[in-house]
Amino acid sequence: MKQPTKQPMRPMRHGLRTTALAALAAGTLATSAACGSGFDDSSGQSAAPQSSGPASLQVLIGSSGDAETNALREAAKTWSASSGSTATITPAQDLTQQLGQAFAGSNPPDVFYVDAARFADYASVGALEPYADKISDSADFYPGLRETFTHDGTFYCVPKDFSTLALIVNDDLWKKAGLTDADVPTSWEQLTSVSRKLKEKVPDVTPLVIGDTRDRVGAFMVEAGGWIVSPDGKKATADTPENVAGLSYVQGLLKEKLAQFPKQVDAGWGGEAFGKAKAAMTIEGNWIKGAMKADYPDVKYSAHELPAGPKGKGTLSFTTCWGIAAKSKYKEQAIAFVEAMTKADQQMAFAKAFGVMPSRQSAKDAFTQAFPEDAPFVDSAEYAQGPVNAPKMDSVLADFDTAIQQLPAGDPKKILANLQKNTQAALGN
């Protein structure tokens, strides 16, 4: 199966990520302890002498493909022409592993992508320079994205772009079931009723196919008013009535076969099931557009904000920030580079080049004018929940994903009680 053009990074294999982060922590902390000029004891940030004038920045990215790499290289070339510095863009084969090794070897790139799901791991060991508020009009970035990249009250790095989840509807199957635009569900109750009608009218198609991890099912927890950790990432909040309600609702859909996981319909992900008309609806991010264009160009579909739950609207966001190494000797030049990469007009250029959504609120109108079909994704930014913002949670979340895969026959209360216990242990609660 071809993967979608732009997909949120999935948790990597636990052993590999653990090894990489352990290397990062060991290298970073050892440098801090052994060399007084390496890190300031009070802040954990590099106190090494900074180089002024032109710089040769090394930029490591987790690219979605040639379109993203080429667009960044072109933008870097433009910045270099005006700044006198250079920026070498290198796509990583395995970003987390390569960053871990670079930090352990005390030779990190100056600038690099940091996935939101890994941000707290890097920030907690002093690997990142907290530069974000030095970027012009840093309050222009969506509040939820700012929160995602905030650790211990400090906004560390600015988001380069973002994605959210929406309800994707197969327009032809919708009409075949006798449904109209007025039937697009805006609540859980309507989602259930319309799914039953789809099951009745197009019985050979699953009404909804949804991914079997927290990156999809978690949206229902948010719509019920819950989440895994507190906003500051310090406290476990998994075992709550709200989260039970979210998982129980999904379980009900699964038991009634109104919803199924991709593997239950012989698909690798929701987009594949949707593209092959095995599902009338799926829940995916705006990266699905690239996959549909490449693999299923004849399928007519539309995107809509997710149906609201008991506590209102909810969705999940996926994002990456521009990290700057605390040990870089070119911090000011690196900040200037990130400044150029995150201006509203440059973000729009990236959106047109490789399909991402600008992280600046000031670019919203231009984006929706250029891509009106993507409005439901960007409109949900104001209430989107970011990934778990806490370190040392990888194995805990992997276990939760495994439990979600067993949700049809599982006990939501027990699943969440176990998640609560494991999260408390990871956070030291």
Coordinates of C-alpha atoms in Angstrom, one line a residue:
M1 CA 0.0 0.0 0.0
K2 CA 1.2 3.4 -0.8
Q3 CA 1.3 5.7 2.2
P4 CA -0.5 9.1 2.1
T5 CA 1.5 12.0 1.0
K6 CA 1.4 13.7 4.4
Q7 CA 0.7 11.5 7.4
P8 CA 1.3 12.2 11.1
M9 CA 4.4 10.5 12.4
R10 CA 3.5 7.2 14.1
P11 CA 5.2 6.1 17.3
M12 CA 8.3 4.4 16.2
R13 CA 9.3 1.0 17.5
H14 CA 9.7 1.3 21.2
G15 CA 13.2 -0.2 21.4
L16 CA 14.5 2.0 18.7
R17 CA 13.0 5.2 20.1
T18 CA 14.1 4.3 23.6
T19 CA 17.6 3.7 22.5
A20 CA 17.8 7.0 20.5
L21 CA 16.3 9.0 23.4
A22 CA 18.6 7.3 26.0
A23 CA 21.5 8.2 23.8
L24 CA 20.3 11.8 23.6
A25 CA 19.8 12.1 27.3
A26 CA 23.1 10.5 28.1
G27 CA 25.0 12.7 25.7
T28 CA 23.3 15.8 26.7
L29 CA 23.4 15.3 30.5
A30 CA 27.0 14.0 30.4
T31 CA 28.1 17.2 28.6
S32 CA 26.2 19.3 31.2
A33 CA 27.9 17.6 34.1
A34 CA 31.4 17.4 32.6
C35 CA 31.8 20.7 31.0
G36 CA 30.9 24.0 32.7
S37 CA 30.9 25.8 29.4
G38 CA 28.6 23.3 27.8
F39 CA 25.4 24.0 29.8
D40 CA 24.3 26.5 32.3
D41 CA 23.3 24.7 35.4
S42 CA 20.3 27.0 36.1
S43 CA 18.7 26.6 32.7
G44 CA 20.1 23.6 31.0
Q45 CA 20.9 25.7 27.9
S46 CA 24.2 26.0 26.1
A47 CA 26.5 28.7 27.3
A48 CA 29.1 28.0 24.5
P49 CA 30.4 31.1 22.7
Q50 CA 28.2 32.1 19.8
S51 CA 29.6 32.8 16.4
S52 CA 28.5 36.1 14.7
G53 CA 28.4 36.9 11.1
P54 CA 27.6 34.5 8.2
A55 CA 26.8 30.9 9.3
S56 CA 26.7 27.5 7.7
L57 CA 23.6 26.0 9.2
Q58 CA 22.9 22.3 9.1
V59 CA 19.2 21.6 8.9
L60 CA 17.8 18.0 9.4
I61 CA 14.2 17.4 8.4
G62 CA 11.8 14.5 8.3
S63 CA 10.6 15.0 4.8
S64 CA 7.3 13.8 3.4
G65 CA 8.9 13.5 -0.1
D66 CA 10.7 15.3 -2.9
A67 CA 8.1 18.1 -3.0
E68 CA 8.8 19.1 0.6
T69 CA 12.6 18.7 0.3
N70 CA 12.7 20.8 -2.9
A71 CA 10.5 23.5 -1.5
L72 CA 12.6 23.9 1.6
R73 CA 15.8 23.9 -0.4
E74 CA 14.4 26.7 -2.6
A75 CA 13.3 28.7 0.5
A76 CA 16.7 28.2 2.1
K77 CA 18.4 29.4 -1.1
T78 CA 16.3 32.6 -1.0
W79 CA 17.1 33.2 2.6
S80 CA 20.8 32.6 2.0
A81 CA 20.9 35.2 -0.8
S82 CA 19.6 37.9 1.6
S83 CA 21.3 36.8 4.8
G84 CA 24.8 35.9 3.7
S85 CA 24.5 32.6 5.6
T86 CA 23.8 29.2 4.2
A87 CA 21.5 26.4 5.2
T88 CA 22.1 22.8 4.1
I89 CA 18.8 20.9 4.0
T90 CA 19.2 17.1 4.7
P91 CA 16.2 14.7 4.7
A92 CA 16.7 12.1 7.5
Q93 CA 16.2 8.4 7.0
D94 CA 15.1 8.0 10.6
L95 CA 14.8 11.4 12.2
T96 CA 14.6 10.3 15.9
Q97 CA 17.4 7.9 15.6
Q98 CA 19.7 10.3 13.8
L99 CA 19.0 13.1 16.2
G100 CA 19.6 10.9 19.2
Q101 CA 23.0 9.8 17.8
A102 CA 23.9 13.4 16.9
F103 CA 23.1 14.7 20.4
A104 CA 25.0 11.8 22.0
G105 CA 28.0 12.7 19.9
S106 CA 27.7 16.4 20.9
N107 CA 27.3 17.3 17.2
P108 CA 23.6 18.1 16.6
P109 CA 22.3 19.9 13.6
D110 CA 21.6 23.5 14.2
V111 CA 18.0 23.3 13.1
F112 CA 15.8 20.2 12.9
Y113 CA 12.2 19.0 12.8
V114 CA 10.7 18.0 16.2
D115 CA 7.5 16.0 16.1
A116 CA 5.0 17.0 18.7
A117 CA 4.9 13.5 20.1
R118 CA 8.6 13.6 20.9
F119 CA 8.9 17.3 21.9
A120 CA 8.8 16.7 25.7
D121 CA 11.5 14.1 25.5
Y122 CA 13.9 16.6 23.9
A123 CA 12.9 19.6 26.0
S124 CA 13.1 17.7 29.3
V125 CA 16.8 16.9 28.8
G126 CA 17.8 20.4 27.8
A127 CA 18.4 19.6 24.1
L128 CA 16.3 22.4 22.7
E129 CA 16.9 26.2 22.7
P130 CA 13.8 28.0 23.9
Y131 CA 13.8 30.6 21.2
A132 CA 10.1 30.7 20.2
D133 CA 9.2 34.1 21.7
K134 CA 12.0 35.7 19.7
I135 CA 10.1 35.0 16.5
S136 CA 8.1 38.0 15.2
D137 CA 4.5 38.0 16.3
S138 CA 4.9 34.6 18.0
A139 CA 1.3 35.1 19.4
D140 CA 0.1 34.6 15.8
F141 CA 0.6 30.9 16.0
Y142 CA -2.5 29.0 16.9
P143 CA -2.8 28.8 20.7
G144 CA -3.2 25.0 20.7
L145 CA 0.0 24.7 18.7
R146 CA 1.8 27.0 21.1
E147 CA 0.6 24.8 24.0
T148 CA 1.9 21.7 22.2
F149 CA 5.4 23.1 22.2
T150 CA 5.4 24.5 25.7
H151 CA 7.3 22.8 28.4
D152 CA 7.4 23.9 32.1
G153 CA 5.7 27.1 31.1
T154 CA 8.2 28.0 28.3
F155 CA 7.3 28.2 24.6
Y156 CA 10.3 26.4 23.1
C157 CA 9.9 26.1 19.3
V158 CA 7.5 27.4 16.7
P159 CA 5.3 25.0 14.7
K160 CA 6.1 24.8 11.0
D161 CA 2.6 23.6 10.0
F162 CA -0.1 21.3 11.3
S163 CA -2.8 18.8 10.5
T164 CA -6.2 18.0 12.1
L165 CA -8.7 15.1 11.7
A166 CA -12.0 15.5 9.8
L167 CA -14.9 13.3 8.7
I168 CA -14.3 12.2 5.1
V169 CA -17.5 11.3 3.2
N170 CA -17.7 9.3 -0.1
D171 CA -20.2 11.5 -2.0
D172 CA -21.4 8.8 -4.4
L173 CA -22.1 6.2 -1.6
W174 CA -23.8 9.0 0.3
K175 CA -26.2 9.7 -2.5
K176 CA -26.7 5.9 -3.1
A177 CA -27.9 5.6 0.5
G178 CA -30.4 8.5 -0.2
L179 CA -28.5 10.9 2.0
T180 CA -28.0 14.6 1.3
D181 CA -25.7 17.4 2.6
A182 CA -28.3 17.9 5.4
D183 CA -27.5 14.4 6.7
V184 CA -23.8 15.0 7.3
P185 CA -23.6 14.2 11.1
T186 CA -22.8 17.0 13.5
S187 CA -23.3 15.0 16.7
W188 CA -22.7 11.5 17.9
E189 CA -26.4 10.7 17.8
Q190 CA -26.5 11.7 14.1
L191 CA -23.4 9.8 13.4
T192 CA -25.0 6.6 14.8
S193 CA -28.3 7.2 12.9
V194 CA -26.7 8.0 9.6
S195 CA -24.3 4.9 9.9
R196 CA -27.4 2.7 10.5
K197 CA -29.0 4.1 7.3
L198 CA -25.7 3.5 5.3
K199 CA -25.6 -0.1 6.6
E200 CA -29.1 -0.6 5.5
K201 CA -28.9 1.0 2.1
V202 CA -25.4 -0.1 1.1
P203 CA -24.9 -3.3 3.2
D204 CA -21.7 -4.3 1.3
V205 CA -19.9 -1.2 2.6
T206 CA -18.8 -0.4 6.2
P207 CA -20.3 2.9 7.2
L208 CA -17.2 4.1 9.0
V209 CA -13.6 2.8 9.0
I210 CA -11.4 4.4 11.6
G211 CA -7.7 3.8 12.6
D212 CA -7.2 1.6 15.6
T213 CA -4.9 3.8 17.7
R214 CA -5.2 6.8 20.0
D215 CA -4.4 9.0 16.9
R216 CA -7.9 8.4 15.7
V217 CA -10.0 7.0 18.5
G218 CA -8.6 9.6 20.9
A219 CA -10.7 12.2 19.1
F220 CA -13.9 10.7 20.7
M221 CA -12.3 11.1 24.1
V222 CA -11.7 14.8 23.4
E223 CA -15.3 15.2 22.2
A224 CA -16.5 13.7 25.5
G225 CA -14.4 16.2 27.4
G226 CA -11.4 14.0 28.3
W227 CA -7.8 13.4 27.5
I228 CA -4.8 11.3 28.7
V229 CA -2.9 14.0 30.6
S230 CA -3.5 17.5 31.9
P231 CA -2.7 20.5 29.6
D232 CA 0.7 21.0 31.2
G233 CA 1.5 17.3 30.8
K234 CA 2.2 16.9 34.5
K235 CA -0.8 14.9 35.6
A236 CA -2.5 11.7 34.4
T237 CA -6.1 12.2 33.6
A238 CA -6.9 9.0 31.7
D239 CA -9.3 7.2 34.1
T240 CA -12.3 9.6 34.0
P241 CA -16.0 9.3 33.1
E242 CA -15.4 11.5 30.1
N243 CA -12.8 9.1 28.6
V244 CA -14.9 6.1 29.4
A245 CA -17.8 7.7 27.5
G246 CA -15.6 8.3 24.5
L247 CA -14.2 4.8 24.3
S248 CA -17.7 3.3 25.1
Y249 CA -19.2 5.2 22.2
V250 CA -16.6 3.9 19.8
Q251 CA -17.0 0.4 21.2
G252 CA -20.8 0.6 20.5
L253 CA -20.2 1.5 16.9
L254 CA -17.7 -1.4 16.5
K255 CA -20.0 -3.9 18.1
E256 CA -22.9 -2.9 15.9
K257 CA -20.5 -3.1 12.8
L258 CA -21.3 0.5 12.1
A259 CA -17.6 1.1 12.4
Q260 CA -14.6 -1.2 11.8
F261 CA -10.9 -0.9 12.1
P262 CA -8.9 -1.0 8.8
K263 CA -7.5 -4.5 9.3
Q264 CA -11.1 -5.8 9.7
V265 CA -11.8 -4.8 6.0
D266 CA -8.3 -5.9 4.7
A267 CA -7.0 -2.4 4.5
G268 CA -3.8 -0.9 5.8
W269 CA -5.3 2.4 6.9
G270 CA -8.6 4.3 6.8
G271 CA -7.7 6.1 3.6
E272 CA -7.1 2.8 1.7
A273 CA -10.5 1.4 2.9
F274 CA -12.1 4.7 1.9
G275 CA -10.4 4.9 -1.5
K276 CA -11.4 1.3 -2.3
A277 CA -15.0 2.0 -1.4
K278 CA -14.9 -0.4 1.5
A279 CA -16.0 2.5 3.8
A280 CA -18.5 5.2 3.2
M281 CA -16.8 7.4 5.8
T282 CA -13.4 7.6 7.4
I283 CA -11.7 9.9 9.9
E284 CA -8.4 11.1 8.6
G285 CA -6.3 14.3 8.3
N286 CA -5.8 16.6 5.4
W287 CA -2.9 14.4 4.2
I288 CA -5.6 12.1 2.7
K289 CA -5.9 14.6 -0.2
G290 CA -2.5 13.6 -1.6
A291 CA -3.3 9.9 -1.2
M292 CA -6.6 10.2 -2.9
K293 CA -5.2 12.2 -5.8
A294 CA -2.4 9.7 -6.3
D295 CA -4.2 6.4 -5.7
Y296 CA -8.0 6.9 -6.1
P297 CA -8.4 10.0 -8.4
D298 CA -11.9 9.0 -9.4
V299 CA -13.4 8.9 -5.9
K300 CA -15.6 11.9 -5.2
Y301 CA -15.4 12.9 -1.5
S302 CA -15.8 15.8 0.8
A303 CA -14.4 16.7 4.2
H304 CA -16.4 17.9 7.2
E305 CA -15.7 18.8 10.8
L306 CA -16.0 15.8 13.2
P307 CA -19.4 15.3 14.9
A308 CA -19.5 16.9 18.3
G309 CA -19.7 14.8 21.4
P310 CA -21.3 15.4 24.8
K311 CA -18.9 18.2 25.6
G312 CA -18.8 19.8 22.2
K313 CA -16.6 19.7 19.2
G314 CA -13.2 18.0 19.3
T315 CA -10.5 16.7 17.0
L316 CA -6.8 15.9 17.2
S317 CA -3.9 17.9 15.8
F318 CA -0.5 16.7 14.5
T319 CA 2.3 19.1 14.2
T320 CA 6.1 19.6 14.0
C321 CA 8.2 22.5 15.2
W322 CA 11.4 24.0 14.0
G323 CA 13.8 22.9 16.8
I324 CA 17.1 24.7 17.4
A325 CA 19.9 22.9 19.2
A326 CA 20.8 24.3 22.6
K327 CA 24.4 23.5 21.7
S328 CA 24.4 25.3 18.3
K329 CA 27.0 28.0 18.0
Y330 CA 24.8 29.7 15.4
K331 CA 21.7 30.3 17.4
E332 CA 20.9 33.9 16.2
Q333 CA 21.4 32.8 12.6
A334 CA 19.2 29.7 13.2
I335 CA 16.5 31.9 14.7
A336 CA 16.7 34.2 11.6
F337 CA 16.4 31.1 9.4
V338 CA 13.3 29.9 11.3
E339 CA 11.8 33.4 11.1
A340 CA 12.1 33.3 7.3
M341 CA 10.6 29.8 7.1
T342 CA 7.6 30.7 9.2
K343 CA 6.4 34.0 7.7
A344 CA 2.8 33.8 6.5
D345 CA 3.7 34.1 2.8
Q346 CA 6.4 31.5 3.1
Q347 CA 4.0 29.1 4.9
M348 CA 1.5 29.6 2.0
A349 CA 4.2 28.8 -0.5
F350 CA 4.8 25.5 1.4
A351 CA 1.1 24.8 1.5
K352 CA 0.9 25.1 -2.3
A353 CA 4.1 23.0 -2.7
F354 CA 3.4 20.0 -0.5
G355 CA -0.1 20.3 1.0
V356 CA 0.5 21.4 4.6
M357 CA -1.6 23.9 6.6
P358 CA 0.0 27.2 7.9
S359 CA 0.5 27.4 11.6
R360 CA 0.0 31.1 11.6
Q361 CA -3.5 32.3 12.2
S362 CA -2.9 35.3 9.9
A363 CA -2.5 32.9 7.0
K364 CA -5.9 31.2 7.5
D365 CA -7.9 33.4 5.1
A366 CA -5.4 33.0 2.3
F367 CA -5.3 29.3 2.9
T368 CA -9.0 28.8 2.8
Q369 CA -9.3 30.9 -0.3
A370 CA -6.7 28.8 -2.1
F371 CA -8.0 25.5 -0.7
P372 CA -11.7 25.9 0.1
E373 CA -12.2 22.1 0.3
D374 CA -9.7 22.0 3.3
A375 CA -11.6 24.6 5.3
P376 CA -13.0 22.0 7.8
F377 CA -9.5 21.0 8.7
V378 CA -8.2 24.5 9.4
D379 CA -11.5 25.6 11.0
S380 CA -11.1 22.9 13.7
A381 CA -7.7 24.3 14.8
E382 CA -9.3 26.4 17.5
Y383 CA -10.5 23.3 19.5
A384 CA -7.9 20.6 18.4
Q385 CA -6.1 18.6 21.0
G386 CA -2.4 18.1 20.5
P387 CA -0.4 14.9 21.2
V388 CA 0.5 13.9 24.7
N389 CA 2.9 16.5 25.9
A390 CA 4.9 14.6 28.5
P391 CA 8.3 12.7 28.4
K392 CA 8.8 9.0 28.8
M393 CA 5.4 8.1 27.6
D394 CA 6.3 6.0 24.5
S395 CA 5.8 2.6 25.9
V396 CA 2.7 3.7 27.8
L397 CA 1.0 5.0 24.7
A398 CA 2.1 1.9 22.7
D399 CA 0.3 -0.3 25.3
F400 CA -2.8 1.9 25.0
D401 CA -2.8 1.5 21.3
T402 CA -2.7 -2.3 21.7
A403 CA -5.6 -2.1 24.1
I404 CA -7.6 0.0 21.6
Q405 CA -7.1 -2.7 19.0
Q406 CA -8.9 -5.0 21.4
L407 CA -11.7 -2.5 22.1
P408 CA -14.5 -4.4 20.5
A409 CA -14.4 -7.1 23.2
G410 CA -12.6 -5.0 25.8
D411 CA -13.7 -3.1 28.9
P412 CA -13.2 0.7 28.4
K413 CA -13.0 1.2 32.2
K414 CA -10.3 -1.4 32.7
I415 CA -8.4 -0.1 29.6
L416 CA -8.4 3.5 31.0
A417 CA -7.5 2.3 34.6
N418 CA -4.5 0.6 33.2
L419 CA -3.6 3.7 31.1
Q420 CA -3.9 5.8 34.3
K421 CA -1.6 3.6 36.3
N422 CA 1.0 3.5 33.6
T423 CA 0.8 7.2 32.9
Q424 CA 1.2 8.0 36.6
A425 CA 4.3 5.8 36.8
A426 CA 5.8 7.5 33.8
L427 CA 5.1 11.0 35.1
G428 CA 6.1 10.1 38.7
N429 CA 2.6 10.9 40.1

